[in-house]
Structures are given as C-alpha cells and as structure tokens.
CSV table of N, CA and C in Angstrom, one decimal:
chain,number,residue,atom,x,y,z
A,1,MET,N,128.8,98.0,100.4
A,1,MET,CA,127.8,98.9,99.9
A,1,MET,C,126.8,98.2,99.0
A,2,MET,N,127.4,97.3,98.2
A,2,MET,CA,126.5,96.6,97.2
A,2,MET,C,125.6,95.6,98.0
A,3,LYS,N,126.1,95.1,99.1
A,3,LYS,CA,125.2,94.2,99.9
A,3,LYS,C,124.0,94.9,100.4
A,4,ILE,N,124.2,96.1,100.9
A,4,ILE,CA,123.1,97.0,101.4
A,4,ILE,C,122.1,97.3,100.3
A,5,ILE,N,122.6,97.6,99.1
A,5,ILE,CA,121.7,97.9,98.0
A,5,ILE,C,120.9,96.6,97.6
A,6,LYS,N,121.6,95.5,97.6
A,6,LYS,CA,120.9,94.2,97.3
A,6,LYS,C,119.8,93.9,98.3
A,7,GLU,N,120.2,94.1,99.6
A,7,GLU,CA,119.2,93.8,100.7
A,7,GLU,C,118.0,94.8,100.6
A,8,PHE,N,118.3,96.1,100.3
A,8,PHE,CA,117.2,97.0,100.2
A,8,PHE,C,116.3,96.6,99.0
A,9,LYS,N,116.9,96.2,97.9
A,9,LYS,CA,116.1,95.8,96.7
A,9,LYS,C,115.2,94.6,97.1
A,10,GLU,N,115.7,93.6,97.8
A,10,GLU,CA,114.9,92.5,98.2
A,10,GLU,C,113.8,92.9,99.1
A,11,PHE,N,114.1,93.8,100.1
A,11,PHE,CA,113.1,94.3,101.0
A,11,PHE,C,112.0,95.1,100.2
A,12,ALA,N,112.4,96.0,99.3
A,12,ALA,CA,111.4,96.8,98.6
A,12,ALA,C,110.6,96.0,97.6
A,13,MET,N,111.0,94.9,97.2
A,13,MET,CA,110.3,94.1,96.2
A,13,MET,C,109.4,93.0,96.8
A,14,LYS,N,109.5,92.9,98.1
A,14,LYS,CA,108.6,91.9,98.8
A,14,LYS,C,107.2,92.3,98.5
A,15,GLY,N,106.3,91.3,98.4
A,15,GLY,CA,104.9,91.6,98.1
A,15,GLY,C,104.2,92.5,99.2
A,16,ASN,N,104.5,92.2,100.4
A,16,ASN,CA,103.7,93.0,101.5
A,16,ASN,C,104.1,94.5,101.5
A,17,VAL,N,105.4,94.8,101.1
A,17,VAL,CA,105.8,96.2,101.0
A,17,VAL,C,105.1,96.9,99.9
A,18,ILE,N,105.0,96.2,98.8
A,18,ILE,CA,104.3,96.8,97.6
A,18,ILE,C,102.8,97.0,97.9
A,19,ASP,N,102.2,95.9,98.6
A,19,ASP,CA,100.8,96.0,99.0
A,19,ASP,C,100.6,97.2,99.9
A,20,LEU,N,101.5,97.4,100.8
A,20,LEU,CA,101.4,98.5,101.8
A,20,LEU,C,101.5,99.8,101.0
A,21,ALA,N,102.4,100.0,100.1
A,21,ALA,CA,102.5,101.2,99.3
A,21,ALA,C,101.2,101.5,98.5
A,22,VAL,N,100.7,100.5,97.9
A,22,VAL,CA,99.4,100.7,97.2
A,22,VAL,C,98.3,101.1,98.1
A,23,GLY,N,98.3,100.5,99.3
A,23,GLY,CA,97.2,100.8,100.3
A,23,GLY,C,97.4,102.3,100.8
A,24,VAL,N,98.6,102.7,101.0
A,24,VAL,CA,98.8,104.1,101.4
A,24,VAL,C,98.4,105.1,100.4
A,25,ILE,N,98.7,104.8,99.1
A,25,ILE,CA,98.3,105.7,98.0
A,25,ILE,C,96.8,105.7,97.9
A,26,ILE,N,96.2,104.6,97.9
A,26,ILE,CA,94.7,104.6,97.8
A,26,ILE,C,94.1,105.2,99.0
A,27,GLY,N,94.6,105.0,100.2
A,27,GLY,CA,94.1,105.6,101.4
A,27,GLY,C,94.2,107.1,101.3
A,28,GLY,N,95.3,107.6,100.8
A,28,GLY,CA,95.5,109.1,100.7
A,28,GLY,C,94.5,109.7,99.7
A,29,ALA,N,94.3,109.0,98.6
A,29,ALA,CA,93.3,109.5,97.7
A,29,ALA,C,91.9,109.4,98.3
A,30,PHE,N,91.6,108.3,99.0
A,30,PHE,CA,90.3,108.2,99.6
A,30,PHE,C,90.1,109.3,100.7
A,31,GLY,N,91.1,109.6,101.4
A,31,GLY,CA,91.1,110.7,102.4
A,31,GLY,C,90.7,112.0,101.8
A,32,LYS,N,91.3,112.3,100.6
A,32,LYS,CA,91.0,113.5,99.9
A,32,LYS,C,89.5,113.6,99.4
A,33,ILE,N,89.0,112.4,99.0
A,33,ILE,CA,87.6,112.3,98.6
A,33,ILE,C,86.7,112.6,99.8
A,34,VAL,N,87.0,112.0,100.9
A,34,VAL,CA,86.2,112.2,102.1
A,34,VAL,C,86.3,113.7,102.6
A,35,THR,N,87.5,114.3,102.6
A,35,THR,CA,87.6,115.7,103.0
A,35,THR,C,86.8,116.6,102.1
A,36,SER,N,86.8,116.3,100.8
A,36,SER,CA,86.0,117.1,99.8
A,36,SER,C,84.5,116.8,100.1
A,37,LEU,N,84.1,115.6,100.4
A,37,LEU,CA,82.7,115.3,100.8
A,37,LEU,C,82.3,116.1,102.0
A,38,VAL,N,83.1,116.2,103.0
A,38,VAL,CA,82.7,116.9,104.2
A,38,VAL,C,82.7,118.4,104.0
A,39,ASN,N,83.8,118.9,103.4
A,39,ASN,CA,83.9,120.4,103.2
A,39,ASN,C,83.0,120.9,102.2
A,40,ASP,N,82.8,120.2,101.1
A,40,ASP,CA,82.0,120.8,99.9
A,40,ASP,C,80.6,120.3,99.8
A,41,ILE,N,80.2,119.2,100.5
A,41,ILE,CA,78.9,118.7,100.3
A,41,ILE,C,78.1,118.6,101.7
A,42,ILE,N,78.7,118.1,102.7
A,42,ILE,CA,78.0,118.0,104.0
A,42,ILE,C,78.0,119.3,104.8
A,43,MET,N,79.1,120.0,104.9
A,43,MET,CA,79.1,121.2,105.8
A,43,MET,C,78.4,122.4,105.3
A,44,PRO,N,78.3,122.7,104.0
A,44,PRO,CA,77.5,123.8,103.5
A,44,PRO,C,76.1,123.8,103.9
A,45,PRO,N,75.4,122.6,103.7
A,45,PRO,CA,74.0,122.6,104.1
A,45,PRO,C,73.8,122.7,105.7
A,46,VAL,N,74.7,122.1,106.4
A,46,VAL,CA,74.7,122.1,107.8
A,46,VAL,C,74.9,123.6,108.3
A,47,GLY,N,75.9,124.3,107.6
A,47,GLY,CA,76.1,125.7,107.9
A,47,GLY,C,74.9,126.5,107.6
A,48,ALA,N,74.2,126.2,106.5
A,48,ALA,CA,73.0,127.0,106.1
A,48,ALA,C,71.9,126.8,107.1
A,49,ILE,N,71.7,125.6,107.6
A,49,ILE,CA,70.7,125.3,108.6
A,49,ILE,C,71.0,126.0,109.9
A,50,LEU,N,72.3,126.2,110.2
A,50,LEU,CA,72.7,126.9,111.5
A,50,LEU,C,72.8,128.4,111.3
A,51,GLY,N,72.3,128.9,110.2
A,51,GLY,CA,72.4,130.4,110.0
A,51,GLY,C,73.5,130.9,109.2
A,52,SER,N,73.7,130.2,108.0
A,52,SER,CA,74.8,130.6,107.1
A,52,SER,C,76.1,130.7,107.7
A,53,VAL,N,76.5,129.7,108.5
A,53,VAL,CA,77.8,129.7,109.1
A,53,VAL,C,78.8,128.8,108.3
A,54,SER,N,80.0,129.3,108.1
A,54,SER,CA,81.0,128.4,107.5
A,54,SER,C,81.8,127.8,108.6
A,55,PHE,N,81.8,126.6,108.8
A,55,PHE,CA,82.5,125.9,109.9
A,55,PHE,C,84.0,126.1,109.8
A,56,LYS,N,84.6,126.3,108.6
A,56,LYS,CA,86.0,126.5,108.5
A,56,LYS,C,86.5,127.7,109.3
A,57,HIS,N,85.6,128.7,109.4
A,57,HIS,CA,86.0,130.0,110.0
A,57,HIS,C,85.5,130.2,111.4
A,58,LEU,N,84.9,129.2,112.0
A,58,LEU,CA,84.5,129.3,113.4
A,58,LEU,C,85.7,129.2,114.3
A,59,LYS,N,85.9,130.2,115.1
A,59,LYS,CA,87.0,130.3,116.0
A,59,LYS,C,86.6,130.9,117.3
A,60,PHE,N,87.3,130.5,118.3
A,60,PHE,CA,87.2,131.2,119.6
A,60,PHE,C,88.5,131.9,119.8
A,61,TYR,N,88.5,133.3,119.7
A,61,TYR,CA,89.7,134.0,119.9
A,61,TYR,C,90.1,134.1,121.3
A,62,LEU,N,91.4,134.0,121.5
A,62,LEU,CA,92.0,134.1,122.9
A,62,LEU,C,92.4,135.5,123.4
A,63,VAL,N,92.2,136.5,122.5
A,63,VAL,CA,92.4,137.9,122.8
A,63,VAL,C,91.2,138.7,122.4
A,64,ASP,N,91.2,139.9,122.9
A,64,ASP,CA,90.1,140.8,122.5
A,64,ASP,C,90.2,141.2,121.0
A,65,THR,N,89.2,141.0,120.2
A,65,THR,CA,89.3,141.2,118.8
A,65,THR,C,88.5,142.4,118.3
A,66,ASP,N,87.9,143.2,119.3
A,66,ASP,CA,87.0,144.3,118.9
A,66,ASP,C,87.7,145.4,118.1
A,67,THR,N,88.9,145.6,118.4
A,67,THR,CA,89.6,146.8,117.7
A,67,THR,C,90.6,146.3,116.7
A,68,MET,N,90.6,145.0,116.3
A,68,MET,CA,91.6,144.4,115.4
A,68,MET,C,91.1,144.6,113.9
A,69,THR,N,92.1,144.8,113.1
A,69,THR,CA,91.8,144.8,111.6
A,69,THR,C,91.7,143.4,111.1
A,70,GLU,N,91.3,143.2,109.9
A,70,GLU,CA,91.2,141.8,109.2
A,70,GLU,C,92.6,141.2,109.3
A,71,GLU,N,93.6,141.9,109.0
A,71,GLU,CA,95.0,141.4,108.9
A,71,GLU,C,95.4,140.9,110.3
A,72,ASP,N,95.1,141.7,111.3
A,72,ASP,CA,95.5,141.3,112.7
A,72,ASP,C,94.6,140.2,113.2
A,73,LEU,N,93.4,140.1,112.8
A,73,LEU,CA,92.5,139.1,113.1
A,73,LEU,C,93.0,137.7,112.6
A,74,ALA,N,93.5,137.7,111.4
A,74,ALA,CA,94.0,136.5,110.8
A,74,ALA,C,95.2,135.9,111.6
A,75,LYS,N,96.0,136.8,112.3
A,75,LYS,CA,97.2,136.4,113.0
A,75,LYS,C,96.9,136.2,114.5
A,76,ALA,N,95.7,136.6,115.0
A,76,ALA,CA,95.4,136.5,116.4
A,76,ALA,C,95.3,135.0,116.8
A,77,PRO,N,95.8,134.7,118.0
A,77,PRO,CA,95.7,133.3,118.5
A,77,PRO,C,94.2,133.0,118.8
A,78,ALA,N,93.8,131.8,118.2
A,78,ALA,CA,92.4,131.4,118.3
A,78,ALA,C,92.4,129.8,118.3
A,79,ILE,N,91.3,129.3,118.9
A,79,ILE,CA,91.0,127.9,118.9
A,79,ILE,C,90.0,127.7,117.7
A,80,ALA,N,90.5,127.0,116.7
A,80,ALA,CA,89.7,126.8,115.5
A,80,ALA,C,88.8,125.6,115.6
A,81,TYR,N,87.8,125.7,116.4
A,81,TYR,CA,86.9,124.6,116.7
A,81,TYR,C,86.0,124.2,115.5
A,82,GLY,N,85.8,125.1,114.6
A,82,GLY,CA,85.1,124.8,113.3
A,82,GLY,C,85.9,123.8,112.4
A,83,GLN,N,87.1,124.1,112.3
A,83,GLN,CA,88.0,123.2,111.5
A,83,GLN,C,88.1,121.9,112.2
A,84,PHE,N,88.2,121.9,113.5
A,84,PHE,CA,88.2,120.6,114.3
A,84,PHE,C,86.9,119.8,114.0
A,85,ILE,N,85.8,120.4,113.9
A,85,ILE,CA,84.5,119.7,113.6
A,85,ILE,C,84.6,119.1,112.2
A,86,ASN,N,85.2,119.8,111.2
A,86,ASN,CA,85.4,119.3,109.9
A,86,ASN,C,86.3,118.1,109.9
A,87,VAL,N,87.4,118.2,110.6
A,87,VAL,CA,88.4,117.0,110.7
A,87,VAL,C,87.7,115.9,111.4
A,88,LEU,N,87.0,116.1,112.5
A,88,LEU,CA,86.3,115.1,113.2
A,88,LEU,C,85.3,114.3,112.3
A,89,LEU,N,84.5,115.1,111.5
A,89,LEU,CA,83.6,114.4,110.5
A,89,LEU,C,84.4,113.6,109.5
A,90,ASP,N,85.5,114.2,109.0
A,90,ASP,CA,86.4,113.4,108.1
A,90,ASP,C,86.7,112.0,108.7
A,91,PHE,N,87.2,112.1,110.0
A,91,PHE,CA,87.6,110.9,110.6
A,91,PHE,C,86.5,109.9,110.8
A,92,LEU,N,85.3,110.4,111.2
A,92,LEU,CA,84.2,109.5,111.4
A,92,LEU,C,83.7,108.8,110.1
A,93,ILE,N,83.7,109.6,109.0
A,93,ILE,CA,83.3,109.0,107.8
A,93,ILE,C,84.4,107.9,107.3
A,94,VAL,N,85.6,108.3,107.4
A,94,VAL,CA,86.7,107.3,107.0
A,94,VAL,C,86.6,106.0,107.9
A,95,ALA,N,86.4,106.2,109.3
A,95,ALA,CA,86.3,105.1,110.2
A,95,ALA,C,85.1,104.3,109.9
A,96,PHE,N,84.0,104.9,109.5
A,96,PHE,CA,82.8,104.1,109.2
A,96,PHE,C,83.0,103.3,107.9
A,97,CYS,N,83.6,103.9,106.9
A,97,CYS,CA,83.9,103.2,105.6
A,97,CYS,C,84.8,102.0,105.9
A,98,ILE,N,85.9,102.2,106.7
A,98,ILE,CA,86.8,101.1,107.0
A,98,ILE,C,86.0,100.0,107.7
A,99,PHE,N,85.2,100.4,108.7
A,99,PHE,CA,84.4,99.4,109.4
A,99,PHE,C,83.5,98.6,108.5
A,100,MET,N,82.8,99.3,107.5
A,100,MET,CA,82.0,98.6,106.6
A,100,MET,C,82.8,97.7,105.7
A,101,LEU,N,84.0,98.1,105.3
A,101,LEU,CA,84.9,97.3,104.4
A,101,LEU,C,85.3,96.0,105.2
A,102,ILE,N,85.7,96.2,106.4
A,102,ILE,CA,86.1,95.0,107.3
A,102,ILE,C,84.9,94.1,107.5
A,103,LYS,N,83.7,94.7,107.7
A,103,LYS,CA,82.5,93.9,107.9
A,103,LYS,C,82.3,93.0,106.6
A,104,VAL,N,82.4,93.6,105.5
A,104,VAL,CA,82.1,92.8,104.2
A,104,VAL,C,83.2,91.7,104.1
A,105,ILE,N,84.5,92.1,104.4
A,105,ILE,CA,85.6,91.1,104.2
A,105,ILE,C,85.3,89.9,105.2
A,106,ASN,N,84.9,90.2,106.4
A,106,ASN,CA,84.6,89.2,107.4
A,106,ASN,C,83.5,88.3,107.0
A,107,VAL,N,82.4,88.8,106.4
A,107,VAL,CA,81.3,88.0,105.9
A,107,VAL,C,81.8,87.1,104.8
A,108,LEU,N,82.6,87.6,103.9
A,108,LEU,CA,83.2,86.8,102.8
A,108,LEU,C,84.1,85.7,103.3
A,109,ARG,N,84.9,86.0,104.3
A,109,ARG,CA,85.7,85.0,104.9
A,109,ARG,C,84.9,83.9,105.6
A,110,ARG,N,83.8,84.3,106.3
A,110,ARG,CA,83.0,83.3,106.9
A,110,ARG,C,82.3,82.3,105.9
A,111,LYS,N,81.9,82.9,104.8
A,111,LYS,CA,81.3,82.1,103.7
A,111,LYS,C,82.3,81.1,103.2
A,112,GLU,N,83.6,81.6,103.0
A,112,GLU,CA,84.7,80.8,102.5
A,112,GLU,C,85.0,79.7,103.5
A,113,LYS,N,85.0,80.0,104.7
A,113,LYS,CA,85.3,79.1,105.8
A,113,LYS,C,84.3,78.0,105.8
A,114,LYS,N,83.0,78.3,105.7
A,114,LYS,CA,81.9,77.4,105.7
A,114,LYS,C,82.0,76.4,104.5
A,115,ALA,N,82.4,77.0,103.4
A,115,ALA,CA,82.6,76.1,102.2
A,115,ALA,C,83.7,75.1,102.4
A,116,GLU,N,84.7,75.5,103.1
A,116,GLU,CA,85.9,74.6,103.4
A,116,GLU,C,85.5,73.6,104.4
A,117,GLU,N,84.6,73.9,105.3
A,117,GLU,CA,84.3,73.0,106.4
A,117,GLU,C,83.3,71.9,106.1
A,118,LYS,N,82.8,71.8,104.9
A,118,LYS,CA,81.8,70.8,104.5
A,118,LYS,C,82.5,69.4,104.6
A,119,PRO,N,81.9,68.5,105.2
A,119,PRO,CA,82.5,67.2,105.4
A,119,PRO,C,82.8,66.5,104.1
A,120,ALA,N,83.9,65.8,104.0
A,120,ALA,CA,84.3,65.1,102.8
A,120,ALA,C,83.5,63.8,102.7
A,121,GLU,N,83.3,63.4,101.5
A,121,GLU,CA,82.6,62.1,101.2
A,121,GLU,C,83.4,61.0,101.9
A,122,PRO,N,82.7,60.1,102.5
A,122,PRO,CA,83.4,59.0,103.3
A,122,PRO,C,84.2,58.1,102.3
A,123,THR,N,85.3,57.7,102.7
A,123,THR,CA,86.2,56.8,101.9
A,123,THR,C,86.2,55.4,102.5
A,124,GLU,N,85.7,55.3,103.7
A,124,GLU,CA,85.6,53.9,104.3
A,124,GLU,C,84.3,53.6,104.8
A,125,LYS,N,84.0,52.3,105.0
A,125,LYS,CA,82.8,51.9,105.6
A,125,LYS,C,83.1,50.9,106.7
A,126,GLU,N,82.1,50.5,107.5
A,126,GLU,CA,82.4,49.6,108.6
A,126,GLU,C,81.9,48.2,108.2
A,127,CYS,N,82.7,47.2,108.4
A,127,CYS,CA,82.4,45.8,108.2
A,127,CYS,C,81.3,45.4,109.2
A,128,PRO,N,80.1,45.0,108.8
A,128,PRO,CA,79.1,44.6,109.8
A,128,PRO,C,79.4,43.4,110.6
A,129,TYR,N,80.4,42.6,110.2
A,129,TYR,CA,80.8,41.4,110.9
A,129,TYR,C,81.9,41.6,112.0
A,130,CYS,N,83.0,42.3,111.6
A,130,CYS,CA,84.1,42.5,112.6
A,130,CYS,C,84.2,44.0,113.0
A,131,LEU,N,83.4,44.9,112.4
A,131,LEU,CA,83.4,46.3,112.7
A,131,LEU,C,84.7,47.0,112.4
A,132,SER,N,85.5,46.5,111.6
A,132,SER,CA,86.7,47.1,111.1
A,132,SER,C,86.4,48.1,110.0
A,133,GLN,N,87.2,49.0,109.7
A,133,GLN,CA,87.0,50.0,108.6
A,133,GLN,C,87.7,49.4,107.4
A,134,VAL,N,86.9,49.4,106.3
A,134,VAL,CA,87.4,49.0,105.0
A,134,VAL,C,87.1,50.0,103.9
A,135,PRO,N,87.8,50.0,102.8
A,135,PRO,CA,87.5,51.0,101.8
A,135,PRO,C,86.0,50.9,101.3
A,136,ILE,N,85.4,52.0,101.0
A,136,ILE,CA,84.0,52.0,100.7
A,136,ILE,C,83.6,51.1,99.5
A,137,LYS,N,84.5,50.9,98.5
A,137,LYS,CA,84.2,50.1,97.3
A,137,LYS,C,84.5,48.7,97.5
A,138,ALA,N,85.0,48.3,98.7
A,138,ALA,CA,85.4,46.9,99.0
A,138,ALA,C,84.2,46.0,99.0
A,139,THR,N,84.4,44.8,98.4
A,139,THR,CA,83.3,43.8,98.4
A,139,THR,C,83.6,42.7,99.4
A,140,ARG,N,84.8,42.7,100.0
A,140,ARG,CA,85.2,41.7,101.0
A,140,ARG,C,86.1,42.4,102.0
A,141,CYS,N,85.8,42.1,103.3
A,141,CYS,CA,86.6,42.7,104.4
A,141,CYS,C,88.0,42.2,104.4
A,142,LYS,N,88.9,43.1,104.5
A,142,LYS,CA,90.3,42.7,104.5
A,142,LYS,C,90.8,42.2,105.9
A,143,HIS,N,89.9,42.3,106.9
A,143,HIS,CA,90.3,41.8,108.2
A,143,HIS,C,89.7,40.4,108.5
A,144,CYS,N,88.4,40.3,108.2
A,144,CYS,CA,87.8,39.0,108.5
A,144,CYS,C,87.4,38.2,107.3
A,145,THR,N,87.6,38.8,106.1
A,145,THR,CA,87.4,38.2,104.8
A,145,THR,C,85.9,37.9,104.5
A,146,SER,N,85.0,38.5,105.3
A,146,SER,CA,83.6,38.3,105.0
A,146,SER,C,83.2,39.0,103.8
A,147,GLN,N,82.2,38.5,103.1
A,147,GLN,CA,81.6,39.0,101.9
A,147,GLN,C,80.8,40.2,102.3
A,148,LEU,N,81.0,41.4,101.7
A,148,LEU,CA,80.3,42.6,102.0
A,148,LEU,C,79.3,42.9,100.8
A,149,GLU,N,78.2,43.6,101.1
A,149,GLU,CA,77.3,44.1,100.1
A,149,GLU,C,78.0,45.2,99.3
A,150,ALA,N,77.9,45.2,98.0
A,150,ALA,CA,78.6,46.2,97.2
A,150,ALA,C,77.9,47.6,97.4
A,151,ALA,N,76.6,47.6,97.6
A,151,ALA,CA,75.9,48.9,97.8
A,151,ALA,C,76.0,49.5,99.2
A,152,GLN,N,76.6,48.7,100.1
A,152,GLN,CA,76.6,49.2,101.5
A,152,GLN,C,77.6,50.3,101.6
A,153,HIS,N,77.2,51.4,102.3
A,153,HIS,CA,78.1,52.6,102.5
A,153,HIS,C,78.1,53.0,103.9
A,154,GLY,N,78.2,52.2,104.8
A,154,GLY,CA,78.3,52.5,106.2
A,154,GLY,C,77.2,52.0,107.0
C-alpha cells in the first residue's frame, strides 16, 4: 500500500501533471469568461436586431403547445436550437482564441529558431599552400609548416 502511495505522489508531482492541472483550471475560467461574453454581451444585441429575441429561449417544440400552460411548456420536449447557437458561438470564440495563441507561439518559436541557426564564427582557416585546415589564430601551418599571414581568416 505504501508503494502505491509513493508512486502516486511521484506521478502527481511531475511537472507535466502540474502544468496540465494549471491549464485545465485556467481553461475552465477562460470558458466561463467566453460564455459570459456570448450570453451577456454578444447575444443581446443580436437578439435585439432580430426583433427582441432571447436566443436562450428559442426552441422547436416536438408537441402541440397551443393549449399548454407555462408549467407544461417548460416540461414539453423541445429542440433548444437557441441554446445550441449560444454554445456554438462559445466554441468558435474559444477555438479562435486558441488558434491565435498557437499562432503567436509559433511566431516566437520561429524567431527563436532563426536566432539559433546563425552560423558560428569560423574557428579554422585554410592554409593557402597545402589547403589544410588550421586554427584561425595560427601563424604557421601545422601540416606543411608554411608561414601564414596573421590577419588571414580564410
């Protein structure tokens, strides 16, 4: 039993598990913000433009509702397409935000990669007599022992 507890502790304390937990918590909070944005800011003006319609309450009832009371109407089977529109907008906004975040991350990675790809300063030069490679600061070739110009860099 102690071995299982020890293994679970090692698993739970790994960096990627903690990162994942933080991501899920931030993602949940971000989802709530987007839901509020859609329900409280975007949909009311859209509903007003479409004739003071609240999308939350748009439903297609599967039974005849002409003789039903408010209480029966709330229990009647219906396709809540207005709520679906709200959820779809939530998804599209979250997906767009994630897309933009990944796009920024990729741009930063490309810049970082370009900085890493810069060629290093040469450490060797070619001997003009035997064409062997010698250290750049060398004044004499180690292969043919020819005298090299000190200022020569390739």
